[in-house]
PDB file of C-alpha atoms and ligand atoms in Angstrom:
ATOM      1  CA  MET A   7      -8.970  -0.594 -76.225  1.00  0.00           C
ATOM      2  CA  THR A   8     -12.165  -0.867 -74.166  1.00  0.00           C
ATOM      3  CA  LEU A   9     -15.404   0.640 -75.376  1.00  0.00           C
ATOM      4  CA  ARG A  10     -18.148   1.162 -72.821  1.00  0.00           C
ATOM      5  CA  PRO A  11     -21.815   1.168 -73.917  1.00  0.00           C
ATOM      6  CA  ILE A  12     -23.357   4.648 -73.976  1.00  0.00           C
ATOM      7  CA  ILE A  13     -26.727   5.036 -72.220  1.00  0.00           C
ATOM      8  CA  LEU A  14     -29.428   6.442 -74.500  1.00  0.00           C
ATOM      9  CA  HIS A  15     -32.039   9.037 -73.493  1.00  0.00           C
ATOM     10  CA  PRO A  16     -34.640   8.632 -72.004  1.00  0.00           C
ATOM     11  CA  ASP A  17     -33.069   6.859 -69.038  1.00  0.00           C
ATOM     12  CA  PRO A  18     -33.343   7.774 -65.325  1.00  0.00           C
ATOM     13  CA  ARG A  19     -29.574   7.207 -64.926  1.00  0.00           C
ATOM     14  CA  LEU A  20     -28.943  10.301 -67.098  1.00  0.00           C
ATOM     15  CA  LYS A  21     -31.029  12.450 -64.716  1.00  0.00           C
ATOM     16  CA  LYS A  22     -28.990  11.772 -61.555  1.00  0.00           C
ATOM     17  CA  VAL A  23     -26.415  14.079 -59.951  1.00  0.00           C
ATOM     18  CA  ALA A  24     -22.959  12.448 -60.028  1.00  0.00           C
ATOM     19  CA  THR A  25     -20.792  12.032 -56.921  1.00  0.00           C
ATOM     20  CA  PRO A  26     -17.420  13.805 -56.503  1.00  0.00           C
ATOM     21  CA  VAL A  27     -14.334  11.618 -56.983  1.00  0.00           C
ATOM     22  CA  GLY A  28     -12.290  11.134 -53.805  1.00  0.00           C
ATOM     23  CA  GLU A  29      -8.897   9.723 -54.725  1.00  0.00           C
ATOM     24  CA  VAL A  30      -7.493   9.615 -58.257  1.00  0.00           C
ATOM     25  CA  ASP A  31      -6.522   5.938 -58.360  1.00  0.00           C
ATOM     26  CA  ASP A  32      -6.010   3.283 -61.044  1.00  0.00           C
ATOM     27  CA  THR A  33      -9.776   2.638 -61.277  1.00  0.00           C
ATOM     28  CA  VAL A  34     -10.332   6.315 -62.147  1.00  0.00           C
ATOM     29  CA  ARG A  35      -7.414   6.260 -64.631  1.00  0.00           C
ATOM     30  CA  LYS A  36      -8.814   3.125 -66.358  1.00  0.00           C
ATOM     31  CA  LEU A  37     -12.278   4.703 -66.537  1.00  0.00           C
ATOM     32  CA  ALA A  38     -10.813   7.867 -68.113  1.00  0.00           C
ATOM     33  CA  GLU A  39      -8.882   5.784 -70.670  1.00  0.00           C
ATOM     34  CA  ASP A  40     -12.043   3.812 -71.560  1.00  0.00           C
ATOM     35  CA  MET A  41     -14.047   7.034 -71.812  1.00  0.00           C
ATOM     36  CA  LEU A  42     -11.530   8.522 -74.263  1.00  0.00           C
ATOM     37  CA  ASP A  43     -11.591   5.319 -76.338  1.00  0.00           C
ATOM     38  CA  THR A  44     -15.407   5.408 -76.318  1.00  0.00           C
ATOM     39  CA  MET A  45     -15.554   9.130 -77.204  1.00  0.00           C
ATOM     40  CA  TYR A  46     -13.116   8.859 -80.151  1.00  0.00           C
ATOM     41  CA  ASP A  47     -14.818   5.685 -81.417  1.00  0.00           C
ATOM     42  CA  ALA A  48     -18.345   7.208 -81.343  1.00  0.00           C
ATOM     43  CA  PRO A  49     -17.092   9.701 -82.642  1.00  0.00           C
ATOM     44  CA  GLY A  50     -17.650  12.587 -80.264  1.00  0.00           C
ATOM     45  CA  ILE A  51     -15.930  15.636 -78.818  1.00  0.00           C
ATOM     46  CA  GLY A  52     -16.870  14.941 -75.204  1.00  0.00           C
ATOM     47  CA  LEU A  53     -18.225  12.300 -72.845  1.00  0.00           C
ATOM     48  CA  ALA A  54     -19.310  12.301 -69.206  1.00  0.00           C
ATOM     49  CA  ALA A  55     -19.014   9.298 -66.874  1.00  0.00           C
ATOM     50  CA  PRO A  56     -22.809   9.027 -66.234  1.00  0.00           C
ATOM     51  CA  GLN A  57     -23.249   8.381 -69.973  1.00  0.00           C
ATOM     52  CA  VAL A  58     -21.288   5.135 -69.473  1.00  0.00           C
ATOM     53  CA  ASN A  59     -23.189   4.268 -66.298  1.00  0.00           C
ATOM     54  CA  VAL A  60     -20.621   5.542 -63.787  1.00  0.00           C
ATOM     55  CA  LEU A  61     -22.156   8.123 -61.449  1.00  0.00           C
ATOM     56  CA  GLN A  62     -18.901   9.993 -60.757  1.00  0.00           C
ATOM     57  CA  ARG A  63     -17.817  13.535 -61.639  1.00  0.00           C
ATOM     58  CA  ILE A  64     -15.459  12.766 -64.535  1.00  0.00           C
ATOM     59  CA  VAL A  65     -15.600  14.131 -68.084  1.00  0.00           C
ATOM     60  CA  VAL A  66     -13.359  13.884 -71.137  1.00  0.00           C
ATOM     61  CA  VAL A  67     -13.208  16.445 -73.952  1.00  0.00           C
ATOM     62  CA  ASP A  68     -11.281  16.933 -77.172  1.00  0.00           C
ATOM     63  CA  CYS A  69     -12.656  19.641 -79.459  1.00  0.00           C
ATOM     64  CA  GLU A  70      -9.715  19.852 -81.881  1.00  0.00           C
ATOM     65  CA  LYS A  71     -11.283  19.844 -85.328  1.00  0.00           C
ATOM     66  CA  GLY A  72     -10.171  18.620 -88.715  1.00  0.00           C
ATOM     67  CA  GLU A  73      -8.600  15.414 -89.970  1.00  0.00           C
ATOM     68  CA  ASP A  74      -5.025  16.703 -89.529  1.00  0.00           C
ATOM     69  CA  ALA A  75      -5.583  18.104 -86.038  1.00  0.00           C
ATOM     70  CA  GLU A  76      -3.400  16.625 -83.302  1.00  0.00           C
ATOM     71  CA  PRO A  77      -5.503  14.993 -80.560  1.00  0.00           C
ATOM     72  CA  ASN A  78      -5.786  17.195 -77.471  1.00  0.00           C
ATOM     73  CA  PRO A  79      -7.673  15.101 -74.900  1.00  0.00           C
ATOM     74  CA  ILE A  80      -8.463  16.650 -71.521  1.00  0.00           C
ATOM     75  CA  VAL A  81      -9.657  14.534 -68.596  1.00  0.00           C
ATOM     76  CA  MET A  82     -11.442  16.598 -65.954  1.00  0.00           C
ATOM     77  CA  ILE A  83     -12.134  15.151 -62.521  1.00  0.00           C
ATOM     78  CA  ASN A  84     -14.543  17.120 -60.300  1.00  0.00           C
ATOM     79  CA  PRO A  85     -14.765  20.014 -62.814  1.00  0.00           C
ATOM     80  CA  GLU A  86     -16.256  23.296 -61.588  1.00  0.00           C
ATOM     81  CA  ILE A  87     -17.151  26.419 -63.524  1.00  0.00           C
ATOM     82  CA  LEU A  88     -15.519  29.302 -61.654  1.00  0.00           C
ATOM     83  CA  GLN A  89     -16.795  32.085 -63.901  1.00  0.00           C
ATOM     84  CA  SER A  90     -19.040  32.406 -66.960  1.00  0.00           C
ATOM     85  CA  SER A  91     -19.009  35.309 -69.415  1.00  0.00           C
ATOM     86  CA  GLU A  92     -21.973  37.653 -69.797  1.00  0.00           C
ATOM     87  CA  SER A  93     -21.678  37.208 -73.554  1.00  0.00           C
ATOM     88  CA  THR A  94     -23.385  34.172 -75.015  1.00  0.00           C
ATOM     89  CA  SER A  95     -22.954  31.980 -78.063  1.00  0.00           C
ATOM     90  CA  VAL A  96     -25.343  29.687 -79.889  1.00  0.00           C
ATOM     91  CA  TYR A  97     -24.185  26.268 -81.049  1.00  0.00           C
ATOM     92  CA  GLU A  98     -26.131  23.466 -82.693  1.00  0.00           C
ATOM     93  CA  GLU A  99     -25.438  20.797 -80.068  1.00  0.00           C
ATOM     94  CA  GLY A 100     -25.603  17.044 -80.313  1.00  0.00           C
ATOM     95  CA  CYS A 101     -25.251  14.352 -77.672  1.00  0.00           C
ATOM     96  CA  LEU A 102     -23.997  10.788 -77.841  1.00  0.00           C
ATOM     97  CA  SER A 103     -26.963   9.829 -75.614  1.00  0.00           C
ATOM     98  CA  ILE A 104     -29.350  11.426 -78.165  1.00  0.00           C
ATOM     99  CA  PRO A 105     -27.745  10.362 -81.462  1.00  0.00           C
ATOM    100  CA  ASP A 106     -28.493  12.140 -84.750  1.00  0.00           C
ATOM    101  CA  LEU A 107     -30.667  14.837 -83.163  1.00  0.00           C
ATOM    102  CA  PHE A 108     -29.363  18.396 -82.939  1.00  0.00           C
ATOM    103  CA  ALA A 109     -30.668  21.723 -81.663  1.00  0.00           C
ATOM    104  CA  ASP A 110     -29.434  25.267 -81.052  1.00  0.00           C
ATOM    105  CA  VAL A 111     -28.482  25.938 -77.435  1.00  0.00           C
ATOM    106  CA  THR A 112     -27.453  29.323 -76.029  1.00  0.00           C
ATOM    107  CA  ARG A 113     -24.743  29.272 -73.359  1.00  0.00           C
ATOM    108  CA  PRO A 114     -22.097  31.605 -71.926  1.00  0.00           C
ATOM    109  CA  ALA A 115     -19.474  32.094 -74.649  1.00  0.00           C
ATOM    110  CA  GLU A 116     -16.493  31.775 -72.286  1.00  0.00           C
ATOM    111  CA  VAL A 117     -15.909  29.942 -69.013  1.00  0.00           C
ATOM    112  CA  ASP A 118     -13.140  29.558 -66.443  1.00  0.00           C
ATOM    113  CA  VAL A 119     -12.964  25.979 -65.206  1.00  0.00           C
ATOM    114  CA  ARG A 120     -11.108  24.287 -62.323  1.00  0.00           C
ATOM    115  CA  TRP A 121     -10.611  20.521 -62.222  1.00  0.00           C
ATOM    116  CA  THR A 122      -8.311  17.794 -60.939  1.00  0.00           C
ATOM    117  CA  ASP A 123      -6.178  15.956 -63.515  1.00  0.00           C
ATOM    118  CA  LEU A 124      -5.136  12.290 -63.646  1.00  0.00           C
ATOM    119  CA  GLU A 125      -2.030  13.018 -61.551  1.00  0.00           C
ATOM    120  CA  GLY A 126      -4.225  14.513 -58.841  1.00  0.00           C
ATOM    121  CA  ALA A 127      -3.064  18.084 -59.606  1.00  0.00           C
ATOM    122  CA  VAL A 128      -5.584  20.940 -59.547  1.00  0.00           C
ATOM    123  CA  ARG A 129      -5.732  22.760 -62.896  1.00  0.00           C
ATOM    124  CA  GLU A 130      -7.533  25.890 -64.110  1.00  0.00           C
ATOM    125  CA  ALA A 131      -8.118  27.102 -67.657  1.00  0.00           C
ATOM    126  CA  HIS A 132     -10.152  29.556 -69.707  1.00  0.00           C
ATOM    127  CA  PHE A 133     -12.238  28.107 -72.548  1.00  0.00           C
ATOM    128  CA  ASP A 134     -14.013  29.757 -75.459  1.00  0.00           C
ATOM    129  CA  GLY A 135     -15.597  28.684 -78.738  1.00  0.00           C
ATOM    130  CA  LEU A 136     -16.593  25.039 -79.084  1.00  0.00           C
ATOM    131  CA  TRP A 137     -14.418  24.087 -76.083  1.00  0.00           C
ATOM    132  CA  ALA A 138     -16.519  26.327 -73.799  1.00  0.00           C
ATOM    133  CA  THR A 139     -19.763  24.899 -75.195  1.00  0.00           C
ATOM    134  CA  CYS A 140     -18.578  21.305 -74.862  1.00  0.00           C
ATOM    135  CA  VAL A 141     -17.189  21.671 -71.315  1.00  0.00           C
ATOM    136  CA  GLN A 142     -20.526  23.168 -70.179  1.00  0.00           C
ATOM    137  CA  HIS A 143     -22.479  20.386 -71.937  1.00  0.00           C
ATOM    138  CA  GLU A 144     -20.340  17.751 -70.169  1.00  0.00           C
ATOM    139  CA  ILE A 145     -20.589  19.369 -66.716  1.00  0.00           C
ATOM    140  CA  ASP A 146     -24.367  19.505 -67.231  1.00  0.00           C
ATOM    141  CA  HIS A 147     -24.295  15.707 -67.636  1.00  0.00           C
ATOM    142  CA  LEU A 148     -22.726  15.473 -64.158  1.00  0.00           C
ATOM    143  CA  ASP A 149     -25.731  17.397 -62.826  1.00  0.00           C
ATOM    144  CA  GLY A 150     -28.282  15.216 -64.620  1.00  0.00           C
ATOM    145  CA  LYS A 151     -28.996  17.828 -67.269  1.00  0.00           C
ATOM    146  CA  LEU A 152     -29.222  17.261 -71.031  1.00  0.00           C
ATOM    147  CA  PHE A 153     -29.020  19.860 -73.814  1.00  0.00           C
ATOM    148  CA  ILE A 154     -32.693  19.211 -74.638  1.00  0.00           C
ATOM    149  CA  ASP A 155     -33.580  20.574 -71.175  1.00  0.00           C
ATOM    150  CA  TYR A 156     -32.763  24.050 -72.602  1.00  0.00           C
ATOM    151  CA  LEU A 157     -35.343  23.667 -75.393  1.00  0.00           C
ATOM    152  CA  LYS A 158     -39.015  24.588 -75.461  1.00  0.00           C
ATOM    153  CA  PRO A 159     -41.172  21.727 -74.062  1.00  0.00           C
ATOM    154  CA  LEU A 160     -42.699  20.843 -77.435  1.00  0.00           C
ATOM    155  CA  LYS A 161     -39.317  20.457 -79.148  1.00  0.00           C
ATOM    156  CA  ARG A 162     -37.963  18.497 -76.159  1.00  0.00           C
ATOM    157  CA  GLN A 163     -40.981  16.135 -76.253  1.00  0.00           C
ATOM    158  CA  MET A 164     -40.567  15.650 -79.982  1.00  0.00           C
ATOM    159  CA  MET A 165     -36.909  14.650 -79.539  1.00  0.00           C
ATOM    160  CA  THR A 166     -37.723  12.375 -76.598  1.00  0.00           C
ATOM    161  CA  ARG A 167     -40.434  10.610 -78.646  1.00  0.00           C
ATOM    162  CA  LYS A 168     -37.962  10.074 -81.503  1.00  0.00           C
ATOM    163  CA  MET A 169     -35.512   8.559 -79.016  1.00  0.00           C
ATOM    164  CA  GLN A 170     -38.204   6.277 -77.537  1.00  0.00           C
ATOM    165  CA  LYS A 171     -38.945   5.046 -81.044  1.00  0.00           C
ATOM    166  CA  LEU A 172     -35.240   4.483 -81.766  1.00  0.00           C
ATOM    167  CA  LYS A 173     -34.806   2.534 -78.511  1.00  0.00           C
ATOM    168  CA  ARG A 174     -37.846   0.346 -79.320  1.00  0.00           C
ATOM    169  CA  GLU A 175     -36.370  -0.406 -82.749  1.00  0.00           C
ATOM    170  CA  LEU A 176     -32.934  -1.218 -81.292  1.00  0.00           C
ATOM    171  CA  ALA A 177     -34.529  -3.507 -78.667  1.00  0.00           C
ATOM    172  CA  ARG A 178     -36.579  -5.275 -81.353  1.00  0.00           C
ATOM    173  CA  LYS A 179     -33.473  -5.819 -83.543  1.00  0.00           C
ATOM    174  CA  SER A 180     -31.430  -7.248 -80.677  1.00  0.00           C
ATOM    175  CA  ALA A 181     -34.226  -9.576 -79.456  1.00  0.00           C
TER     176      ALA A 181
HETATM  177  O1  K1U U  21     -21.616  14.635 -74.274  1.00  0.00           O
HETATM  178  C1  K1U U  21     -21.843  14.129 -75.361  1.00  0.00           C
HETATM  179  O2  K1U U  21     -22.865  13.499 -75.528  1.00  0.00           O
HETATM  180  C2  K1U U  21     -20.861  14.296 -76.487  1.00  0.00           C
HETATM  181  C3  K1U U  21     -21.261  15.394 -77.451  1.00  0.00           C
HETATM  182  C4  K1U U  21     -20.591  16.668 -77.005  1.00  0.00           C
HETATM  183  C5  K1U U  21     -21.066  17.961 -77.592  1.00  0.00           C
HETATM  184  C6  K1U U  21     -21.352  18.114 -78.921  1.00  0.00           C
HETATM  185  C7  K1U U  21     -21.762  19.339 -79.435  1.00  0.00           C
HETATM  186  C8  K1U U  21     -21.873  20.406 -78.595  1.00  0.00           C
HETATM  187  C9  K1U U  21     -21.610  20.255 -77.273  1.00  0.00           C
HETATM  188  C10 K1U U  21     -21.192  19.041 -76.764  1.00  0.00           C
HETATM  189  C11 K1U U  21     -20.801  14.977 -78.840  1.00  0.00           C
HETATM  190  O3  K1U U  21     -19.655  14.803 -79.076  1.00  0.00           O
HETATM  191  S1  K1U U  21     -22.022  14.761 -80.053  1.00  0.00           S
HETATM  192  C12 K1U U  21     -21.073  14.396 -81.519  1.00  0.00           C
HETATM  193  C13 K1U U  21     -20.417  15.596 -82.104  1.00  0.00           C
HETATM  194  O4  K1U U  21     -20.793  16.708 -81.792  1.00  0.00           O
HETATM  195  C14 K1U U  21     -19.307  15.461 -83.065  1.00  0.00           C
HETATM  196  C15 K1U U  21     -18.915  14.251 -83.523  1.00  0.00           C
HETATM  197  C16 K1U U  21     -17.861  14.149 -84.428  1.00  0.00           C
HETATM  198  C17 K1U U  21     -17.217  15.262 -84.870  1.00  0.00           C
HETATM  199  C18 K1U U  21     -17.609  16.491 -84.417  1.00  0.00           C
HETATM  200  C19 K1U U  21     -18.664  16.597 -83.507  1.00  0.00           C
HETATM  201 ZN1   ZN U  22     -24.206  14.803 -74.164  1.00  0.00          ZN
END
């Protein structure tokens, strides 16, 4: 099992637009495996490659809930939202790059998504509920966008200041 360090906000690497993946090769498959290990270990329900310092359009998600739930990991390469519902839903989102801070975000309640899987096959699926929220959150990461970018400036600044403080403390402890 390989865990990759997760980049913490604020960091300019989280603001960049990720590059499409060309060929699905063993390097991509190893990255996806490491991302799933890192996501489950965190624990989290999603992870995007830029969060582990790889500027490529790859995300992993598994929103099955509950201790007895069977894992249902999905690896999405070059994911695209084909259609978003008019109806919206509000979810109190978190982010592994902004640990322990949460805020309500409004997003389309349902989305149709196309992506390439680890065998190089093109897949499409409809998502709703937490899956729809999480897939949108992860695709935002590929476009350099964080959930706090949807908040009012004052709330966003407050969360960014808390993260700056946390990063100073972590740097001091590891010095
Ligand atoms: O992208 C990320 O940083 C992962 C993030 C995904 C996400 C959470 C909530 C709404 C939308 C997207 C997380 O997984 S944060 C951790 C989390 O939400 C969680 C952790 C353990 C169990 C259940 C949820
Ligand atoms: Zn996130």
